[in-house]
């Protein structure tokens, strides 16, 4: 099912890596020639670090250690840090595939010119997603470095967690793109920001979900950031198990669905 | 002609909801030809161009571009087309040169070849000295030239130009026309839309006049003038208004009269003879101008004088 979706999203129109690369290349060119873009990039890095310092360290001093369902005992900062990492991967990817992507195709008309070339809508989507990942990976790599320095994980587990954060970025980036194709205007972004913030607060980020009523636990287990946080946490704390694989599978499906519908929506919207 | 046709359409239709933009047109454009679409705003020119450019799917009818089916082979067709859209959609985040090199990459052209091609094209459109500038500070004419250079980046066999000189000053237009003429000499097939009659006369070997989604006339500029207008037109001005009363007084002179708010147009094969007749009837015009018929006369005759937006 998943492989079929991925395959049909990617191969159906005959995706050429060269053309996907050309879309990435365009964004690299834009990055090189604009100082303002660097500012946006840098600002994205500080947010999770500030959360880690204020809540992980500050609030952590009041909380002390916490015990997980499987019996692991973790210092609070060690518990919070992977959640900030996963959230940062989500936010980094989504900033590109929602806000920037929307601006490019609604206002800057960046893709109008591209569509006259052999590049297909799905190749534009893939190129933007790869670009979003490159951006998101810079954040997560630096953040993982910070975690190693603060002794919140080891170098080995940080290296293992890095590809997991990329999966998080791909999954959220792909789904973010569907939202972008459905956006009516900027006001819809407020809704999305609220949803993202709710995910950020409740997805086992600051407290294990066992602290919530059972009904809430069920709801949380359906939402994507929960799976991202749990997967990344299993790795940075050095305790991967079968559950980790289930979380990863959830995100792979999410990415496949995202790509499939984005490709279809874009074709319908752009090739009128 | 069919096997030679770069573009072939039969009963081509494009509908948006219940609005019919293109209403069953037939086209044949041969290799090396400069072909024009003429028509008022909303006539269906741009919709037709978008279908030819494989960025819009026909609702009905047959269409083949370069012998291929645009629905199935859109990517292959687009790799051999150059497109200059109505509104410049250059990339404001990139420099002039990068606009060309980045675009070349979309066609799978290697980095080195793209660089070389950009150099040549910037020379061709006289923008070499602005290569490192951003797009924003360029004048309208420069942006247009850059857009045309961008359309040439893949050495296309067929170039589509949607209103290439709209909004440009006379110098910029003439420079552009000259460049387009050179492309034509190199054997590139040009298909353009315009509502400038002088542009159509300058550039097109053959053209169609579209109105309300249909083709209402087809031929070379000269043939269209011969068919739909007279050889000459007399423009008469009178020191009074309204001019409607002159319609009856001019009956029998020339083939047709057109009364405008400020002047009366007399369509006649012999303009001087018509003027003599006007004087003989002692109508005493305050101004007389005899000129050759232009495509504009054809155009206004075929599509009417009502303002379309």
mmCIF file of C-alpha atoms in Angstrom, chain B residues 13-237:
data_model
loop_
_atom_site.group_PDB
_atom_site.id
_atom_site.type_symbol
_atom_site.label_atom_id
_atom_site.label_comp_id
_atom_site.label_asym_id
_atom_site.label_seq_id
_atom_site.Cartn_x
_atom_site.Cartn_y
_atom_site.Cartn_z
ATOM 1 C CA UNK B 13 -12.041 23.734 -27.516
ATOM 2 C CA UNK B 14 -11.185 25.125 -24.077
ATOM 3 C CA UNK B 15 -13.873 25.644 -21.478
ATOM 4 C CA UNK B 16 -13.565 27.029 -17.969
ATOM 5 C CA UNK B 17 -16.777 25.956 -16.213
ATOM 6 C CA UNK B 18 -19.542 27.129 -18.509
ATOM 7 C CA UNK B 19 -17.392 29.814 -20.145
ATOM 8 C CA UNK B 20 -16.016 28.802 -23.521
ATOM 9 C CA UNK B 21 -12.673 30.518 -24.077
ATOM 10 C CA UNK B 22 -11.759 28.715 -27.298
ATOM 11 C CA UNK B 23 -14.654 27.512 -29.376
ATOM 12 C CA UNK B 24 -13.580 24.937 -31.931
ATOM 13 C CA UNK B 25 -10.631 26.304 -33.895
ATOM 14 C CA UNK B 26 -8.555 24.718 -36.669
ATOM 15 C CA UNK B 27 -4.886 25.622 -37.068
ATOM 16 C CA UNK B 28 -1.887 24.596 -39.111
ATOM 17 C CA UNK B 29 1.445 26.251 -38.465
ATOM 18 C CA UNK B 30 4.341 25.219 -40.680
ATOM 19 C CA UNK B 31 8.004 24.994 -39.703
ATOM 20 C CA UNK B 32 9.854 28.278 -40.084
ATOM 21 C CA UNK B 33 6.696 30.338 -40.222
ATOM 22 C CA UNK B 34 5.893 33.419 -38.154
ATOM 23 C CA UNK B 35 2.294 32.993 -37.180
ATOM 24 C CA UNK B 36 0.144 35.506 -35.350
ATOM 25 C CA UNK B 37 -3.022 35.473 -33.272
ATOM 26 C CA UNK B 38 -4.829 38.773 -33.436
ATOM 27 C CA UNK B 39 -7.869 39.647 -31.430
ATOM 28 C CA UNK B 40 -9.336 41.809 -28.689
ATOM 29 C CA UNK B 41 -8.859 40.946 -25.016
ATOM 30 C CA UNK B 42 -10.765 37.807 -24.106
ATOM 31 C CA UNK B 43 -10.829 36.502 -27.674
ATOM 32 C CA UNK B 44 -9.167 33.251 -26.587
ATOM 33 C CA UNK B 45 -5.621 33.983 -27.791
ATOM 34 C CA UNK B 46 -3.863 33.325 -24.495
ATOM 35 C CA UNK B 47 -5.937 30.214 -23.769
ATOM 36 C CA UNK B 48 -4.916 28.855 -27.153
ATOM 37 C CA UNK B 49 -1.285 29.712 -26.477
ATOM 38 C CA UNK B 50 -1.409 27.930 -23.122
ATOM 39 C CA UNK B 51 -2.756 24.790 -24.765
ATOM 40 C CA UNK B 52 -0.010 24.952 -27.381
ATOM 41 C CA UNK B 53 2.519 25.449 -24.582
ATOM 42 C CA UNK B 54 1.231 22.262 -22.886
ATOM 43 C CA UNK B 55 0.352 24.011 -19.639
ATOM 44 C CA UNK B 56 -3.376 23.736 -20.198
ATOM 45 C CA UNK B 57 -5.334 20.654 -21.231
ATOM 46 C CA UNK B 58 -7.750 20.986 -24.172
ATOM 47 C CA UNK B 59 -11.392 20.361 -23.257
ATOM 48 C CA UNK B 60 -12.163 18.853 -26.659
ATOM 49 C CA UNK B 61 -10.792 18.532 -30.165
ATOM 50 C CA UNK B 62 -7.458 17.421 -31.560
ATOM 51 C CA UNK B 63 -4.133 19.090 -30.956
ATOM 52 C CA UNK B 64 -0.691 17.997 -31.977
ATOM 53 C CA UNK B 65 2.517 19.927 -31.327
ATOM 54 C CA UNK B 66 5.734 18.894 -33.085
ATOM 55 C CA UNK B 67 3.818 15.761 -34.089
ATOM 56 C CA UNK B 68 3.257 14.791 -30.433
ATOM 57 C CA UNK B 69 0.210 14.669 -28.182
ATOM 58 C CA UNK B 70 0.388 17.451 -25.572
ATOM 59 C CA UNK B 71 -1.564 15.446 -22.992
ATOM 60 C CA UNK B 72 0.725 12.423 -23.114
ATOM 61 C CA UNK B 73 4.024 13.992 -24.142
ATOM 62 C CA UNK B 74 3.836 17.376 -22.415
ATOM 63 C CA UNK B 75 7.334 17.080 -20.997
ATOM 64 C CA UNK B 76 8.887 16.091 -24.319
ATOM 65 C CA UNK B 77 7.119 18.883 -26.176
ATOM 66 C CA UNK B 78 7.971 21.523 -23.603
ATOM 67 C CA UNK B 79 11.630 20.563 -23.801
ATOM 68 C CA UNK B 80 11.591 21.790 -27.421
ATOM 69 C CA UNK B 81 9.528 24.955 -26.879
ATOM 70 C CA UNK B 82 10.480 28.450 -25.843
ATOM 71 C CA UNK B 83 7.790 30.435 -24.041
ATOM 72 C CA UNK B 84 7.615 34.166 -23.471
ATOM 73 C CA UNK B 85 4.496 34.804 -21.380
ATOM 74 C CA UNK B 86 2.342 37.896 -21.408
ATOM 75 C CA UNK B 87 3.521 39.038 -17.994
ATOM 76 C CA UNK B 88 7.208 38.773 -17.207
ATOM 77 C CA UNK B 89 7.679 36.038 -14.659
ATOM 78 C CA UNK B 90 11.401 36.390 -14.163
ATOM 79 C CA UNK B 91 12.779 35.217 -10.841
ATOM 80 C CA UNK B 92 13.270 38.283 -8.614
ATOM 81 C CA UNK B 93 15.504 36.345 -6.212
ATOM 82 C CA UNK B 94 18.111 35.720 -8.902
ATOM 83 C CA UNK B 95 20.425 37.852 -10.978
ATOM 84 C CA UNK B 96 19.982 38.416 -14.707
ATOM 85 C CA UNK B 97 22.549 35.750 -15.525
ATOM 86 C CA UNK B 98 21.209 33.304 -12.942
ATOM 87 C CA UNK B 99 17.741 33.678 -14.415
ATOM 88 C CA UNK B 100 19.144 32.105 -17.578
ATOM 89 C CA UNK B 101 21.432 29.496 -16.031
ATOM 90 C CA UNK B 102 18.806 28.357 -13.498
ATOM 91 C CA UNK B 103 16.232 28.066 -16.261
ATOM 92 C CA UNK B 104 18.617 26.062 -18.408
ATOM 93 C CA UNK B 105 18.911 23.535 -15.592
ATOM 94 C CA UNK B 106 15.170 22.834 -15.823
ATOM 95 C CA UNK B 107 15.870 21.514 -19.328
ATOM 96 C CA UNK B 108 18.596 19.251 -18.026
ATOM 97 C CA UNK B 109 21.320 21.401 -19.621
ATOM 98 C CA UNK B 110 24.657 20.943 -17.871
ATOM 99 C CA UNK B 111 26.061 23.674 -15.656
ATOM 100 C CA UNK B 112 28.922 24.451 -18.038
ATOM 101 C CA UNK B 113 26.715 24.517 -21.136
ATOM 102 C CA UNK B 114 24.196 26.702 -19.330
ATOM 103 C CA UNK B 115 26.898 29.206 -18.460
ATOM 104 C CA UNK B 116 28.074 29.373 -22.065
ATOM 105 C CA UNK B 117 24.530 29.681 -23.390
ATOM 106 C CA UNK B 118 23.726 32.496 -20.940
ATOM 107 C CA UNK B 119 26.735 34.451 -22.169
ATOM 108 C CA UNK B 120 25.662 34.164 -25.796
ATOM 109 C CA UNK B 121 22.056 35.031 -25.081
ATOM 110 C CA UNK B 122 22.902 38.063 -22.978
ATOM 111 C CA UNK B 123 24.932 39.328 -25.924
ATOM 112 C CA UNK B 124 22.061 38.587 -28.266
ATOM 113 C CA UNK B 125 19.542 40.624 -26.254
ATOM 114 C CA UNK B 126 22.110 43.324 -25.356
ATOM 115 C CA UNK B 127 22.094 42.737 -21.628
ATOM 116 C CA UNK B 128 25.678 41.509 -21.155
ATOM 117 C CA UNK B 129 26.567 44.570 -19.073
ATOM 118 C CA UNK B 130 23.667 43.892 -16.688
ATOM 119 C CA UNK B 131 24.497 40.222 -16.121
ATOM 120 C CA UNK B 132 25.097 40.563 -12.370
ATOM 121 C CA UNK B 133 22.193 42.907 -11.710
ATOM 122 C CA UNK B 134 19.015 41.772 -10.017
ATOM 123 C CA UNK B 135 15.888 41.744 -12.165
ATOM 124 C CA UNK B 136 13.952 44.430 -10.295
ATOM 125 C CA UNK B 137 15.892 47.525 -11.415
ATOM 126 C CA UNK B 138 15.682 46.589 -15.116
ATOM 127 C CA UNK B 139 13.425 48.616 -17.404
ATOM 128 C CA UNK B 140 10.348 47.034 -18.970
ATOM 129 C CA UNK B 141 12.127 46.582 -22.274
ATOM 130 C CA UNK B 142 15.130 44.926 -20.615
ATOM 131 C CA UNK B 143 12.906 42.523 -18.693
ATOM 132 C CA UNK B 144 11.129 41.578 -21.892
ATOM 133 C CA UNK B 145 14.431 40.984 -23.648
ATOM 134 C CA UNK B 146 15.608 38.853 -20.748
ATOM 135 C CA UNK B 147 12.368 36.856 -20.883
ATOM 136 C CA UNK B 148 12.929 36.266 -24.589
ATOM 137 C CA UNK B 149 16.536 35.257 -23.945
ATOM 138 C CA UNK B 150 15.255 32.847 -21.308
ATOM 139 C CA UNK B 151 12.827 31.361 -23.835
ATOM 140 C CA UNK B 152 15.799 30.692 -26.138
ATOM 141 C CA UNK B 153 17.903 28.903 -23.554
ATOM 142 C CA UNK B 154 17.068 25.383 -24.824
ATOM 143 C CA UNK B 155 17.486 26.337 -28.495
ATOM 144 C CA UNK B 156 13.781 25.775 -29.161
ATOM 145 C CA UNK B 157 12.296 24.856 -32.520
ATOM 146 C CA UNK B 158 9.115 26.728 -31.692
ATOM 147 C CA UNK B 159 8.875 29.962 -29.722
ATOM 148 C CA UNK B 160 5.575 31.158 -28.268
ATOM 149 C CA UNK B 161 5.323 34.881 -27.577
ATOM 150 C CA UNK B 162 2.243 36.204 -25.797
ATOM 151 C CA UNK B 163 2.002 39.939 -26.490
ATOM 152 C CA UNK B 164 5.769 40.361 -26.661
ATOM 153 C CA UNK B 165 5.874 44.146 -26.873
ATOM 154 C CA UNK B 166 2.848 45.260 -24.847
ATOM 155 C CA UNK B 167 3.758 48.170 -22.611
ATOM 156 C CA UNK B 168 7.116 48.929 -24.212
ATOM 157 C CA UNK B 169 8.268 52.252 -25.599
ATOM 158 C CA UNK B 170 8.877 52.554 -29.375
ATOM 159 C CA UNK B 171 12.664 52.095 -29.146
ATOM 160 C CA UNK B 172 12.299 48.964 -27.055
ATOM 161 C CA UNK B 173 9.675 47.573 -29.420
ATOM 162 C CA UNK B 174 11.815 48.105 -32.491
ATOM 163 C CA UNK B 175 14.833 46.492 -30.874
ATOM 164 C CA UNK B 176 12.685 43.504 -29.923
ATOM 165 C CA UNK B 177 11.195 43.197 -33.378
ATOM 166 C CA UNK B 178 14.633 43.221 -34.876
ATOM 167 C CA UNK B 179 15.775 40.423 -32.541
ATOM 168 C CA UNK B 180 12.665 38.379 -33.281
ATOM 169 C CA UNK B 181 13.218 38.865 -36.993
ATOM 170 C CA UNK B 182 16.738 37.490 -36.576
ATOM 171 C CA UNK B 183 15.383 34.433 -34.814
ATOM 172 C CA UNK B 184 13.014 33.887 -37.687
ATOM 173 C CA UNK B 185 15.902 34.117 -40.124
ATOM 174 C CA UNK B 186 17.654 31.402 -38.126
ATOM 175 C CA UNK B 187 14.719 29.144 -38.925
ATOM 176 C CA UNK B 188 12.925 29.321 -35.567
ATOM 177 C CA UNK B 189 9.155 29.074 -35.852
ATOM 178 C CA UNK B 190 7.454 31.979 -34.094
ATOM 179 C CA UNK B 191 3.904 31.989 -32.833
ATOM 180 C CA UNK B 192 2.760 35.224 -31.271
ATOM 181 C CA UNK B 193 -0.329 36.981 -30.039
ATOM 182 C CA UNK B 194 -0.680 40.702 -30.294
ATOM 183 C CA UNK B 195 -3.213 43.423 -30.542
ATOM 184 C CA UNK B 196 -0.754 45.771 -32.187
ATOM 185 C CA UNK B 197 -1.529 45.784 -35.872
ATOM 186 C CA UNK B 198 1.849 47.171 -36.846
ATOM 187 C CA UNK B 199 3.486 44.351 -34.936
ATOM 188 C CA UNK B 200 1.451 41.742 -36.789
ATOM 189 C CA UNK B 201 2.293 43.384 -40.118
ATOM 190 C CA UNK B 202 5.974 43.596 -39.228
ATOM 191 C CA UNK B 203 6.450 40.076 -37.960
ATOM 192 C CA UNK B 204 3.812 37.681 -39.222
ATOM 193 C CA UNK B 205 3.802 35.735 -42.459
ATOM 194 C CA UNK B 206 0.330 34.589 -41.679
ATOM 195 C CA UNK B 207 -2.195 35.320 -39.018
ATOM 196 C CA UNK B 208 -5.649 34.529 -37.733
ATOM 197 C CA UNK B 209 -8.069 37.011 -36.244
ATOM 198 C CA UNK B 210 -9.884 35.602 -33.225
ATOM 199 C CA UNK B 211 -13.057 36.941 -31.706
ATOM 200 C CA UNK B 212 -15.138 35.342 -28.948
ATOM 201 C CA UNK B 213 -13.184 32.094 -29.109
ATOM 202 C CA UNK B 214 -13.499 31.605 -32.841
ATOM 203 C CA UNK B 215 -11.276 32.289 -35.822
ATOM 204 C CA UNK B 216 -13.020 34.929 -37.892
ATOM 205 C CA UNK B 217 -10.369 35.465 -40.573
ATOM 206 C CA UNK B 218 -7.112 33.921 -41.712
ATOM 207 C CA UNK B 219 -4.389 34.858 -44.184
ATOM 208 C CA UNK B 220 -1.291 36.953 -44.744
ATOM 209 C CA UNK B 221 -1.542 40.566 -43.559
ATOM 210 C CA UNK B 222 -1.757 41.735 -47.188
ATOM 211 C CA UNK B 223 -4.455 39.202 -48.108
ATOM 212 C CA UNK B 224 -6.519 40.096 -45.047
ATOM 213 C CA UNK B 225 -6.427 43.762 -45.961
ATOM 214 C CA UNK B 226 -7.447 42.961 -49.521
ATOM 215 C CA UNK B 227 -10.280 40.725 -48.390
ATOM 216 C CA UNK B 228 -11.672 42.681 -45.466
ATOM 217 C CA UNK B 229 -10.844 46.274 -46.247
ATOM 218 C CA UNK B 230 -10.357 48.566 -49.235
ATOM 219 C CA UNK B 231 -7.019 49.576 -50.612
ATOM 220 C CA UNK B 232 -7.250 53.049 -49.108
ATOM 221 C CA UNK B 233 -9.006 54.814 -46.286
ATOM 222 C CA UNK B 234 -9.995 58.477 -46.203
ATOM 223 C CA UNK B 235 -10.206 60.061 -42.789
ATOM 224 C CA UNK B 236 -12.481 63.107 -42.789
ATOM 225 C CA UNK B 237 -12.784 65.618 -39.971
#
